[in-house]
Amino acid sequence: MTETTERPAEERTYEAVIGLEFHVHLATKTKMFCGCRVTYGDEPNTHTCPVCLGHPGALPVINERALELGATAGLALNCTVNERSVFARKNYFYPDLPKGYQISQYDEPICTGGYIEVPVGEGTERVGITRLHLEEDAAKNVHVGESGRMHGSTASLIDFNRGGTPLMEIVTEPDITSPEAARATANALKEVLRAVGVSEADMEKGQLRCDANVSIRNPDGSFGTKTELKNMNSFRFVERGLARELERQREILASGGRVEQATMHYDPERDEVYPLRSKEEAHDYRYFPEPDLLPALHPPEWVEGLRQRMPELPEDRRRRFESEYGLSAYDARVLASDRPLAEFYEAVAKEADPKQAANWTSGDLRALLNDSGTPVEESKVTPERLAGIIALVGDGTVSRSAAKTVLAEVFRTGEEPRAVVEREGLAQTDSDELSGILDGVIAQNPEEAERVRGGEKKVLGFLVGQAMKATRGKADGGRVREILLEKLGS
Ligand code: ADP
Ligand code: ZN
Ligand code: MG
């Protein structure tokens, strides 16, 4: 961090300093230290065993797949994967933690010292990753009653299905300078984790949670006292909660007060932040190495193997799409951000002009997918069929507007494009036929035709419109315009 020279108070810039902490469920089949399956939405307490229920004497075994996924996430985030990591006991008492401690990593995490590139405007900004470590999730408290929260509930139940789910904590450096950039960082992280298959990162399933630490930089450039916004389950709320908390801190500082270190809660409904607990109640977790587990070893060959099996990252793919297919920065970003969409696009681009393929995939097709909530993998418009539609436009069989109709029909029915063209009679009118139709349009609209001859170009649009009606949209608008101009000699 660079030092800034001290400024008079009235020139204070109130610069925001933000660091994020993420908790991410790893996409393993089984839990972190036992063989119980990881599931979502199953009947409560149906995936438990003595290990994840914390029975005395039950012994944990490290899930090797979790180590692989953690290291892969670290590589995707440009971290060093350390040669060994050590699990430790983090002691605290809470009903959702039956052992009385959580097995986590403390002073020897699996990964350290990386960064993530965050798209900002046209460019990218780098946010440092301090560390990435592995742990187990706690069980889930379910509060019975109308409020859905502990306060005002009639009973609290515990679902141990979630207890022991492999969890990865990722901590960023305090490099983020605005609530918008915090949201962009969270989005970029989610994209990277999904791209390399480390986690589905579905926030609605609680697979990704985010805490935000925030402060205002002191006038002398040093860090101010931070507060922490806990457990936000939507990136929109991360952004809004941070904006609200920054406003609160700025008001305190502007009126000569001091920010107290605290854990805050953001209530999106009231757009308000309020303190959950202050520093005095801070935990002392009395960490010590987990005596039932040996250190995990991550030799360089193992790390290298993971690196080689790692799928392409969205940022790399975006750059490749620009150079390999000549796409605009916008199209490249839209198509590269989502792996299934990117794979679909590349399959189309193999058989059709890459730019046309990009236009149709990122435009018309994506609109149909979004409107109907269909994942691209389930689209009845396969890459082959979309390439087929593009070819029908390319060889003049159908106009662009008719092609949209074909696309919508193929999307609905899964027919072959050519079959739709025939069934719907969408083939483009051929030149002789079109010429005849246009002669008719001129004959039926003599006044307008005369005005176009006289140089009133804006009237041409009306004649084009009439011609499109007469051909029922099967003619290409540009061609109609051209031929009309020729016929009217202007
Ligand atoms: P703690 O000891 O309170 O857990 P850490 O140093 O471990 O604090 O940092 C936790 C998170 O807070 C990290 O994401 C870090 O980037 C961020 N952070 C640290 N200091 C500040 C600060 N002054 N303002 C905002 N965020 C900060
Ligand atoms: Zn278990
Ligand atoms: Mg910390």
Short mmCIF file of C-alpha atoms and ligand atoms in Angstrom, two decimals:
data_model
loop_
_atom_site.label_atom_id
_atom_site.label_comp_id
_atom_site.label_asym_id
_atom_site.label_seq_id
_atom_site.Cartn_x
_atom_site.Cartn_y
_atom_site.Cartn_z
CA MET A 1 0.00 0.00 0.00
CA THR A 2 1.37 3.42 -0.89
CA GLU A 3 1.64 6.20 1.66
CA THR A 4 -0.28 9.35 0.96
CA THR A 5 0.74 12.69 2.39
CA GLU A 6 -1.48 14.12 5.05
CA ARG A 7 -4.22 16.41 3.80
CA PRO A 8 -6.28 19.00 5.62
CA ALA A 9 -9.44 17.48 7.03
CA GLU A 10 -11.78 19.21 4.60
CA GLU A 11 -9.97 17.52 1.70
CA ARG A 12 -10.42 14.01 3.10
CA THR A 13 -11.40 11.65 0.32
CA TYR A 14 -12.93 8.97 2.55
CA GLU A 15 -11.42 6.27 0.36
CA ALA A 16 -13.11 2.88 0.82
CA VAL A 17 -10.98 -0.16 1.70
CA ILE A 18 -12.70 -3.52 1.23
CA GLY A 19 -11.59 -7.14 1.62
CA LEU A 20 -13.85 -10.15 1.02
CA GLU A 21 -14.03 -13.61 2.59
CA PHE A 22 -15.84 -16.37 0.73
CA HIS A 23 -17.08 -19.74 1.91
CA VAL A 24 -17.60 -22.19 -0.91
CA HIS A 25 -18.93 -25.76 -0.90
CA LEU A 26 -16.67 -28.05 -2.93
CA ALA A 27 -18.24 -30.22 -5.62
CA THR A 28 -17.37 -33.54 -3.99
CA LYS A 29 -19.69 -36.55 -3.81
CA THR A 30 -18.96 -37.12 -0.14
CA LYS A 31 -18.22 -35.11 2.98
CA MET A 32 -14.86 -33.73 4.11
CA PHE A 33 -13.95 -36.36 6.71
CA CYS A 34 -16.46 -39.21 6.24
CA GLY A 35 -18.19 -41.15 3.47
CA CYS A 36 -21.63 -39.54 3.85
CA ARG A 37 -23.05 -38.12 0.63
CA VAL A 38 -23.30 -34.36 0.08
CA THR A 39 -26.89 -33.57 -0.87
CA TYR A 40 -29.22 -30.59 -1.09
CA GLY A 41 -32.90 -30.64 -0.18
CA ASP A 42 -33.00 -34.26 1.06
CA GLU A 43 -35.00 -35.31 4.10
CA PRO A 44 -33.14 -33.86 7.14
CA ASN A 45 -30.67 -36.09 9.02
CA THR A 46 -30.59 -38.86 6.40
CA HIS A 47 -26.88 -38.45 5.53
CA THR A 48 -25.05 -38.75 8.82
CA CYS A 49 -22.61 -41.06 10.58
CA PRO A 50 -20.64 -41.11 13.84
CA VAL A 51 -17.92 -38.92 12.27
CA CYS A 52 -20.12 -36.03 11.07
CA LEU A 53 -22.34 -36.32 14.15
CA GLY A 54 -19.25 -35.90 16.34
CA HIS A 55 -19.57 -39.12 18.32
CA PRO A 56 -16.65 -39.60 20.69
CA GLY A 57 -13.89 -41.75 19.27
CA ALA A 58 -14.98 -41.51 15.64
CA LEU A 59 -11.98 -40.84 13.41
CA PRO A 60 -11.89 -38.39 10.47
CA VAL A 61 -10.31 -39.32 7.11
CA ILE A 62 -9.39 -36.55 4.66
CA ASN A 63 -11.41 -36.55 1.42
CA GLU A 64 -8.72 -36.56 -1.26
CA ARG A 65 -11.06 -35.12 -3.88
CA ALA A 66 -11.51 -32.06 -1.65
CA LEU A 67 -7.74 -31.54 -1.60
CA GLU A 68 -7.68 -31.78 -5.41
CA LEU A 69 -10.50 -29.28 -5.79
CA GLY A 70 -8.99 -26.87 -3.25
CA ALA A 71 -5.62 -26.96 -4.99
CA THR A 72 -7.31 -26.54 -8.39
CA ALA A 73 -9.16 -23.47 -7.12
CA GLY A 74 -5.84 -22.13 -5.84
CA LEU A 75 -4.19 -22.65 -9.23
CA ALA A 76 -7.10 -20.93 -10.98
CA LEU A 77 -6.56 -18.01 -8.59
CA ASN A 78 -2.83 -17.86 -9.31
CA CYS A 79 -1.92 -19.02 -5.81
CA THR A 80 1.02 -21.07 -4.62
CA VAL A 81 -0.10 -24.56 -3.63
CA ASN A 82 1.98 -25.24 -0.55
CA GLU A 83 3.83 -28.53 -0.25
CA ARG A 84 1.85 -29.42 2.83
CA SER A 85 -1.17 -28.23 4.72
CA VAL A 86 -2.20 -28.90 8.28
CA PHE A 87 -5.69 -29.33 9.71
CA ALA A 88 -6.40 -27.73 13.08
CA ARG A 89 -9.21 -27.66 15.58
CA LYS A 90 -11.07 -24.36 15.83
CA ASN A 91 -12.88 -24.56 19.14
CA TYR A 92 -16.24 -23.03 19.80
CA PHE A 93 -19.55 -24.13 21.18
CA TYR A 94 -22.72 -23.99 19.11
CA PRO A 95 -25.55 -26.48 18.55
CA ASP A 96 -24.71 -26.94 14.86
CA LEU A 97 -21.19 -28.10 15.74
CA PRO A 98 -21.50 -31.40 17.62
CA LYS A 99 -17.76 -31.98 18.20
CA GLY A 100 -17.37 -28.59 19.89
CA TYR A 101 -14.75 -27.71 17.30
CA GLN A 102 -14.56 -27.30 13.55
CA ILE A 103 -11.72 -28.97 11.68
CA SER A 104 -10.15 -26.20 9.61
CA GLN A 105 -6.74 -25.07 8.40
CA TYR A 106 -5.02 -22.30 10.28
CA ASP A 107 -1.33 -21.46 10.06
CA GLU A 108 -0.59 -23.87 7.20
CA PRO A 109 -3.35 -23.48 4.62
CA ILE A 110 -3.25 -25.36 1.33
CA CYS A 111 -2.88 -22.23 -0.85
CA THR A 112 -1.47 -18.73 -0.37
CA GLY A 113 -0.60 -15.59 -2.31
CA GLY A 114 -2.63 -15.35 -5.52
CA TYR A 115 -4.83 -12.90 -7.36
CA ILE A 116 -7.94 -12.67 -9.49
CA GLU A 117 -8.47 -10.44 -12.53
CA VAL A 118 -11.74 -8.56 -12.16
CA PRO A 119 -13.41 -7.02 -15.23
CA VAL A 120 -13.89 -3.29 -14.61
CA GLY A 121 -15.15 -1.18 -17.51
CA GLU A 122 -13.14 -2.14 -20.59
CA GLY A 123 -10.16 -3.43 -18.61
CA THR A 124 -9.41 -5.56 -15.57
CA GLU A 125 -8.24 -4.86 -12.03
CA ARG A 126 -6.25 -7.26 -9.91
CA VAL A 127 -7.45 -8.24 -6.44
CA GLY A 128 -4.93 -10.14 -4.31
CA ILE A 129 -5.86 -13.49 -2.74
CA THR A 130 -4.31 -13.81 0.71
CA ARG A 131 -5.08 -17.46 1.37
CA LEU A 132 -7.34 -20.38 0.57
CA HIS A 133 -7.96 -23.07 3.12
CA LEU A 134 -10.13 -26.15 3.58
CA GLU A 135 -12.54 -26.94 6.38
CA GLU A 136 -15.90 -28.56 7.10
CA ASP A 137 -19.26 -26.82 7.13
CA ALA A 138 -21.42 -26.82 10.25
CA ALA A 139 -24.90 -28.36 10.35
CA LYS A 140 -27.91 -26.25 9.44
CA ASN A 141 -30.13 -24.64 12.03
CA VAL A 142 -33.77 -24.55 11.07
CA HIS A 143 -35.87 -22.15 13.08
CA VAL A 144 -39.51 -23.15 13.26
CA GLY A 145 -42.09 -20.40 13.24
CA GLU A 146 -43.21 -17.54 11.09
CA SER A 147 -40.07 -15.41 11.33
CA GLY A 148 -37.77 -18.14 9.96
CA ARG A 149 -35.10 -16.71 12.30
CA MET A 150 -34.11 -17.67 15.79
CA HIS A 151 -35.75 -14.58 17.22
CA GLY A 152 -39.48 -15.26 17.57
CA SER A 153 -39.27 -18.93 16.63
CA THR A 154 -41.10 -21.66 18.54
CA ALA A 155 -38.30 -24.23 18.18
CA SER A 156 -34.88 -24.64 16.59
CA LEU A 157 -34.10 -27.88 14.77
CA ILE A 158 -30.80 -29.07 13.39
CA ASP A 159 -30.24 -30.78 10.04
CA PHE A 160 -26.93 -32.61 10.15
CA ASN A 161 -26.97 -33.41 6.42
CA ARG A 162 -24.94 -30.26 5.86
CA GLY A 163 -22.55 -30.93 8.77
CA GLY A 164 -19.16 -31.96 7.43
CA THR A 165 -19.70 -30.70 3.86
CA PRO A 166 -16.30 -29.83 2.34
CA LEU A 167 -15.86 -26.10 2.52
CA MET A 168 -13.20 -23.81 1.12
CA GLU A 169 -12.53 -20.38 2.57
CA ILE A 170 -10.98 -17.78 0.27
CA VAL A 171 -9.71 -14.49 1.72
CA THR A 172 -8.86 -11.49 -0.46
CA GLU A 173 -6.41 -8.69 0.26
CA PRO A 174 -8.03 -5.35 1.14
CA ASP A 175 -7.49 -4.22 -2.47
CA ILE A 176 -11.09 -3.43 -3.36
CA THR A 177 -12.03 0.24 -3.49
CA SER A 178 -15.79 0.40 -4.04
CA PRO A 179 -18.99 -1.58 -3.42
CA GLU A 180 -19.38 -2.02 -7.21
CA ALA A 181 -15.87 -3.45 -7.46
CA ALA A 182 -16.67 -5.78 -4.54
CA ARG A 183 -19.66 -7.14 -6.43
CA ALA A 184 -17.58 -7.49 -9.60
CA THR A 185 -14.90 -9.37 -7.62
CA ALA A 186 -17.48 -11.75 -6.19
CA ASN A 187 -18.90 -12.37 -9.65
CA ALA A 188 -15.47 -12.96 -11.15
CA LEU A 189 -14.61 -15.41 -8.37
CA LYS A 190 -17.84 -17.32 -8.84
CA GLU A 191 -17.19 -17.51 -12.57
CA VAL A 192 -13.66 -18.87 -12.08
CA LEU A 193 -14.76 -21.50 -9.54
CA ARG A 194 -17.55 -22.71 -11.80
CA ALA A 195 -15.31 -22.70 -14.86
CA VAL A 196 -12.79 -25.05 -13.29
CA GLY A 197 -15.52 -27.26 -11.85
CA VAL A 198 -14.51 -26.73 -8.22
CA SER A 199 -18.00 -25.76 -7.10
CA GLU A 200 -21.42 -25.15 -8.56
CA ALA A 201 -21.31 -22.01 -6.42
CA ASP A 202 -25.12 -21.83 -6.36
CA MET A 203 -25.97 -19.14 -3.82
CA GLU A 204 -29.53 -20.32 -3.45
CA LYS A 205 -28.30 -23.69 -2.24
CA GLY A 206 -25.92 -21.93 0.16
CA GLN A 207 -22.91 -23.19 -1.77
CA LEU A 208 -21.35 -19.72 -1.82
CA ARG A 209 -21.47 -17.19 1.01
CA CYS A 210 -19.64 -13.91 1.34
CA ASP A 211 -18.48 -11.73 4.25
CA ALA A 212 -17.25 -8.21 3.52
CA ASN A 213 -14.72 -6.28 5.61
CA VAL A 214 -14.81 -2.54 5.14
CA SER A 215 -13.13 0.60 6.43
CA ILE A 216 -12.28 4.14 5.43
CA ARG A 217 -8.60 4.88 4.85
CA ASN A 218 -7.05 7.31 7.33
CA PRO A 219 -5.87 10.69 5.96
CA ASP A 220 -2.25 9.56 6.44
CA GLY A 221 -2.86 6.56 4.16
CA SER A 222 -2.93 3.93 6.90
CA PHE A 223 -5.89 1.59 7.37
CA GLY A 224 -8.86 2.69 9.41
CA THR A 225 -10.85 0.47 11.79
CA LYS A 226 -12.86 -2.10 9.86
CA THR A 227 -16.27 -3.60 10.37
CA GLU A 228 -17.46 -6.88 8.93
CA LEU A 229 -20.73 -7.49 7.10
CA LYS A 230 -21.63 -11.13 7.70
CA ASN A 231 -23.01 -13.88 5.55
CA MET A 232 -24.55 -12.13 2.61
CA ASN A 233 -26.17 -14.57 0.26
CA SER A 234 -26.56 -12.31 -2.78
CA PHE A 235 -23.93 -10.18 -4.49
CA ARG A 236 -26.47 -7.42 -4.97
CA PHE A 237 -26.79 -7.23 -1.19
CA VAL A 238 -23.01 -7.25 -0.83
CA GLU A 239 -22.90 -4.14 -2.98
CA ARG A 240 -25.84 -2.42 -1.30
CA GLY A 241 -24.80 -3.40 2.23
CA LEU A 242 -21.28 -2.06 1.65
CA ALA A 243 -22.62 1.21 0.24
CA ARG A 244 -24.82 1.61 3.29
CA GLU A 245 -22.04 0.72 5.74
CA LEU A 246 -19.57 3.10 4.04
CA GLU A 247 -22.12 5.87 4.31
CA ARG A 248 -22.50 5.14 8.03
CA GLN A 249 -18.73 5.15 8.58
CA ARG A 250 -18.26 8.38 6.60
CA GLU A 251 -20.94 10.10 8.65
CA ILE A 252 -19.27 9.04 11.91
CA LEU A 253 -15.84 10.25 10.72
CA ALA A 254 -17.16 13.50 9.24
CA SER A 255 -18.74 14.40 12.56
CA GLY A 256 -15.46 13.76 14.36
CA GLY A 257 -16.36 10.33 15.78
CA ARG A 258 -14.51 7.00 15.71
CA VAL A 259 -15.61 3.82 13.95
CA GLU A 260 -15.92 0.92 16.41
CA GLN A 261 -14.76 -2.50 15.26
CA ALA A 262 -17.89 -4.63 14.99
CA THR A 263 -19.70 -7.33 13.10
CA MET A 264 -22.62 -5.83 11.24
CA HIS A 265 -25.78 -7.21 9.73
CA TYR A 266 -27.35 -5.74 6.61
CA ASP A 267 -31.13 -5.78 6.33
CA PRO A 268 -31.92 -5.44 2.63
CA GLU A 269 -35.59 -4.73 3.25
CA ARG A 270 -34.93 -1.65 5.33
CA ASP A 271 -31.58 -0.90 3.64
CA GLU A 272 -30.08 -0.58 7.11
CA VAL A 273 -26.97 -1.92 8.84
CA TYR A 274 -26.89 -2.72 12.54
CA PRO A 275 -24.28 -4.27 14.82
CA LEU A 276 -24.50 -8.00 15.67
CA ARG A 277 -21.63 -8.11 18.10
CA SER A 278 -18.75 -5.87 19.06
CA LYS A 279 -15.09 -6.74 19.50
CA GLU A 280 -15.42 -7.41 23.23
CA GLU A 281 -17.32 -10.57 22.39
CA ALA A 282 -14.75 -11.70 19.83
CA HIS A 283 -13.95 -15.42 19.99
CA ASP A 284 -10.71 -16.97 21.05
CA TYR A 285 -10.76 -20.20 19.09
CA ARG A 286 -7.76 -21.81 20.81
CA TYR A 287 -6.56 -23.38 17.58
CA PHE A 288 -4.34 -26.42 17.82
CA PRO A 289 -3.28 -29.08 15.27
CA GLU A 290 -5.87 -31.85 14.77
CA PRO A 291 -4.25 -34.86 16.48
CA ASP A 292 -6.32 -37.38 14.48
CA LEU A 293 -4.99 -36.26 11.07
CA LEU A 294 -1.52 -36.23 9.57
CA PRO A 295 -0.46 -33.15 7.58
CA ALA A 296 -1.70 -33.37 3.98
CA LEU A 297 1.11 -33.49 1.42
CA HIS A 298 0.86 -31.78 -1.97
CA PRO A 299 4.00 -32.71 -3.93
CA PRO A 300 4.85 -30.64 -7.04
CA GLU A 301 4.06 -33.53 -9.46
CA TRP A 302 0.57 -33.82 -7.99
CA VAL A 303 0.05 -30.07 -8.37
CA GLU A 304 1.38 -30.16 -11.94
CA GLY A 305 -1.07 -32.95 -12.81
CA LEU A 306 -3.96 -30.84 -11.53
CA ARG A 307 -2.73 -27.84 -13.49
CA GLN A 308 -2.70 -29.87 -16.68
CA ARG A 309 -6.22 -31.19 -16.16
CA MET A 310 -7.60 -27.73 -15.39
CA PRO A 311 -10.14 -26.43 -17.92
CA GLU A 312 -9.61 -23.06 -19.59
CA LEU A 313 -10.44 -20.00 -17.46
CA PRO A 314 -13.10 -17.51 -18.63
CA GLU A 315 -10.55 -14.68 -18.86
CA ASP A 316 -8.21 -16.77 -21.06
CA ARG A 317 -11.11 -17.94 -23.16
CA ARG A 318 -12.32 -14.37 -23.65
CA ARG A 319 -8.90 -13.32 -24.96
CA ARG A 320 -8.78 -16.39 -27.22
CA PHE A 321 -12.24 -15.67 -28.65
CA GLU A 322 -11.13 -12.14 -29.55
CA SER A 323 -7.95 -13.26 -31.31
CA GLU A 324 -9.08 -16.60 -32.77
CA TYR A 325 -12.55 -15.62 -34.00
CA GLY A 326 -12.16 -11.83 -34.29
CA LEU A 327 -15.04 -11.19 -31.88
CA SER A 328 -15.75 -7.81 -30.30
CA ALA A 329 -14.78 -7.46 -26.64
CA TYR A 330 -18.47 -7.51 -25.74
CA ASP A 331 -19.37 -10.67 -27.66
CA ALA A 332 -16.22 -12.40 -26.42
CA ARG A 333 -17.12 -11.61 -22.83
CA VAL A 334 -20.74 -12.71 -23.15
CA LEU A 335 -19.84 -15.97 -24.87
CA ALA A 336 -16.76 -16.82 -22.80
CA SER A 337 -18.19 -16.19 -19.36
CA ASP A 338 -20.35 -19.30 -19.30
CA ARG A 339 -18.67 -22.59 -20.15
CA PRO A 340 -21.66 -24.40 -21.68
CA LEU A 341 -22.48 -21.34 -23.80
CA ALA A 342 -18.83 -21.02 -24.85
CA GLU A 343 -18.73 -24.68 -25.86
CA PHE A 344 -21.95 -24.28 -27.81
CA TYR A 345 -20.57 -21.22 -29.58
CA GLU A 346 -17.35 -22.96 -30.57
CA ALA A 347 -19.30 -25.87 -32.00
CA VAL A 348 -21.32 -23.44 -34.16
CA ALA A 349 -18.21 -21.49 -35.19
CA LYS A 350 -16.66 -24.72 -36.49
CA GLU A 351 -19.40 -25.00 -39.10
CA ALA A 352 -20.40 -21.39 -39.76
CA ASP A 353 -18.87 -17.94 -40.06
CA PRO A 354 -17.56 -17.20 -36.52
CA LYS A 355 -19.01 -13.69 -36.43
CA GLN A 356 -22.43 -14.81 -37.61
CA ALA A 357 -22.21 -17.64 -35.12
CA ALA A 358 -21.46 -15.10 -32.37
CA ASN A 359 -24.33 -12.80 -33.38
CA TRP A 360 -26.88 -15.58 -33.41
CA THR A 361 -25.61 -17.28 -30.26
CA SER A 362 -25.19 -14.20 -28.07
CA GLY A 363 -28.26 -12.45 -29.52
CA ASP A 364 -31.34 -14.31 -30.71
CA LEU A 365 -30.60 -17.72 -29.25
CA ARG A 366 -29.52 -16.40 -25.85
CA ALA A 367 -32.72 -14.33 -25.69
CA LEU A 368 -34.81 -17.46 -26.33
CA LEU A 369 -32.84 -19.39 -23.69
CA ASN A 370 -33.14 -16.63 -21.09
CA ASP A 371 -36.82 -15.99 -21.71
CA SER A 372 -37.68 -19.64 -21.30
CA GLY A 373 -35.10 -20.38 -18.57
CA THR A 374 -33.64 -23.19 -20.69
CA PRO A 375 -29.99 -24.17 -20.08
CA VAL A 376 -28.11 -24.15 -23.38
CA GLU A 377 -27.28 -27.85 -22.97
CA GLU A 378 -30.99 -28.62 -23.17
CA SER A 379 -31.72 -26.36 -26.14
CA LYS A 380 -33.44 -28.05 -29.09
CA VAL A 381 -31.44 -25.66 -31.23
CA THR A 382 -28.24 -27.70 -31.38
CA PRO A 383 -25.01 -26.18 -32.71
CA GLU A 384 -25.56 -28.11 -35.98
CA ARG A 385 -29.07 -26.71 -36.36
CA LEU A 386 -27.96 -23.14 -35.65
CA ALA A 387 -25.15 -23.53 -38.20
CA GLY A 388 -27.82 -24.82 -40.59
CA ILE A 389 -29.95 -21.70 -40.07
CA ILE A 390 -26.93 -19.46 -40.65
CA ALA A 391 -26.23 -21.35 -43.88
CA LEU A 392 -29.82 -20.81 -45.05
CA VAL A 393 -29.34 -17.05 -44.68
CA GLY A 394 -25.89 -17.21 -46.26
CA ASP A 395 -27.06 -18.93 -49.45
CA GLY A 396 -30.11 -16.68 -49.76
CA THR A 397 -32.69 -19.39 -49.05
CA VAL A 398 -34.30 -17.28 -46.31
CA SER A 399 -34.17 -13.62 -45.29
CA ARG A 400 -32.74 -12.69 -41.91
CA SER A 401 -36.16 -11.96 -40.53
CA ALA A 402 -37.51 -15.29 -41.78
CA ALA A 403 -34.46 -16.96 -40.22
CA LYS A 404 -35.53 -15.63 -36.83
CA THR A 405 -38.86 -17.33 -37.31
CA VAL A 406 -37.05 -20.54 -38.25
CA LEU A 407 -34.90 -20.26 -35.12
CA ALA A 408 -37.91 -19.77 -32.87
CA GLU A 409 -39.65 -22.78 -34.45
CA VAL A 410 -36.60 -25.03 -34.20
CA PHE A 411 -36.23 -23.88 -30.58
CA ARG A 412 -39.84 -24.87 -29.92
CA THR A 413 -40.04 -28.14 -31.84
CA GLY A 414 -36.49 -29.38 -32.47
CA GLU A 415 -37.20 -29.82 -36.17
CA GLU A 416 -34.49 -29.48 -38.79
CA PRO A 417 -34.31 -25.87 -40.06
CA ARG A 418 -35.00 -26.88 -43.65
CA ALA A 419 -38.16 -28.71 -42.61
CA VAL A 420 -39.43 -25.56 -40.89
CA VAL A 421 -38.71 -23.47 -43.99
CA GLU A 422 -40.77 -25.88 -46.09
CA ARG A 423 -43.58 -26.34 -43.61
CA GLU A 424 -43.97 -22.59 -43.07
CA GLY A 425 -43.27 -21.62 -46.70
CA LEU A 426 -40.51 -19.29 -45.56
CA ALA A 427 -38.19 -19.62 -48.54
CA GLN A 428 -37.15 -16.28 -49.91
CA THR A 429 -39.06 -15.15 -52.96
CA ASP A 430 -36.81 -15.59 -55.99
CA SER A 431 -35.71 -12.60 -58.07
CA ASP A 432 -38.30 -12.81 -60.88
CA GLU A 433 -41.16 -13.32 -58.47
CA LEU A 434 -39.91 -10.49 -56.26
CA SER A 435 -39.52 -8.19 -59.24
CA GLY A 436 -43.13 -8.88 -60.21
CA ILE A 437 -44.38 -8.22 -56.67
CA LEU A 438 -42.50 -4.94 -56.54
CA ASP A 439 -43.96 -3.83 -59.89
CA GLY A 440 -47.36 -4.50 -58.33
CA VAL A 441 -46.51 -2.44 -55.24
CA ILE A 442 -45.43 0.48 -57.46
CA ALA A 443 -48.60 0.21 -59.54
CA GLN A 444 -50.81 0.22 -56.43
CA ASN A 445 -49.05 3.22 -54.89
CA PRO A 446 -48.49 5.57 -57.82
CA GLU A 447 -48.37 8.75 -55.73
CA GLU A 448 -45.72 7.46 -53.36
CA ALA A 449 -43.73 6.01 -56.27
CA GLU A 450 -43.77 9.40 -57.96
CA ARG A 451 -42.51 11.11 -54.80
CA VAL A 452 -39.60 8.65 -54.55
CA ARG A 453 -38.78 9.35 -58.21
CA GLY A 454 -38.79 13.04 -57.27
CA GLY A 455 -36.09 12.33 -54.69
CA GLU A 456 -38.18 12.01 -51.51
CA LYS A 457 -36.15 9.14 -50.08
CA LYS A 458 -38.11 8.92 -46.84
CA VAL A 459 -41.20 7.76 -48.73
CA LEU A 460 -39.20 4.72 -49.86
CA GLY A 461 -39.65 3.20 -46.41
CA PHE A 462 -43.40 3.10 -46.94
CA LEU A 463 -43.02 1.21 -50.23
CA VAL A 464 -40.55 -1.21 -48.65
CA GLY A 465 -43.11 -1.81 -45.91
CA GLN A 466 -45.83 -2.54 -48.47
CA ALA A 467 -43.50 -4.91 -50.30
CA MET A 468 -42.62 -6.78 -47.10
CA LYS A 469 -46.31 -7.20 -46.40
CA ALA A 470 -46.87 -8.48 -49.92
CA THR A 471 -44.09 -11.07 -49.53
CA ARG A 472 -45.16 -11.90 -45.97
CA GLY A 473 -41.68 -11.08 -44.67
CA LYS A 474 -39.98 -13.63 -46.85
CA ALA A 475 -37.98 -11.09 -48.83
CA ASP A 476 -34.82 -9.49 -47.58
CA GLY A 477 -35.50 -5.83 -46.71
CA GLY A 478 -32.18 -4.64 -48.10
CA ARG A 479 -32.75 -6.35 -51.41
CA VAL A 480 -36.29 -4.97 -51.67
CA ARG A 481 -34.96 -1.46 -51.06
CA GLU A 482 -32.26 -1.90 -53.72
CA ILE A 483 -34.58 -3.21 -56.41
CA LEU A 484 -37.20 -0.51 -55.71
CA LEU A 485 -34.56 2.21 -56.03
CA GLU A 486 -33.43 0.69 -59.31
CA LYS A 487 -36.97 0.55 -60.65
CA LEU A 488 -37.73 4.10 -59.55
CA GLY A 489 -34.45 5.35 -60.98
CA SER A 490 -33.39 7.48 -58.06
P1 ADP B 1 -9.23 -10.50 11.11
O1 ADP B 1 -8.02 -10.79 11.90
O2 ADP B 1 -10.15 -9.50 11.71
O3 ADP B 1 -9.92 -11.74 10.62
P2 ADP B 1 -7.75 -10.33 8.70
O4 ADP B 1 -6.49 -9.56 8.66
O5 ADP B 1 -7.69 -11.81 8.77
O6 ADP B 1 -8.68 -9.74 9.83
O7 ADP B 1 -8.55 -9.93 7.40
C1 ADP B 1 -9.84 -10.40 7.16
C2 ADP B 1 -10.36 -9.71 5.92
O8 ADP B 1 -10.45 -8.31 6.15
C3 ADP B 1 -9.47 -9.84 4.69
O9 ADP B 1 -10.30 -10.00 3.56
C4 ADP B 1 -8.75 -8.53 4.62
O10 ADP B 1 -8.43 -8.18 3.29
C5 ADP B 1 -9.75 -7.57 5.17
N1 ADP B 1 -9.19 -6.40 5.83
C6 ADP B 1 -8.14 -6.36 6.67
N2 ADP B 1 -7.95 -5.10 7.11
C7 ADP B 1 -8.93 -4.33 6.55
C8 ADP B 1 -9.28 -2.95 6.62
N3 ADP B 1 -8.61 -2.08 7.40
N4 ADP B 1 -10.34 -2.53 5.91
C9 ADP B 1 -11.03 -3.39 5.15
N5 ADP B 1 -10.75 -4.69 5.04
C10 ADP B 1 -9.71 -5.16 5.74
ZN ZN B 2 -20.79 -38.70 8.00
MG MG B 3 -8.96 -13.57 9.74
#
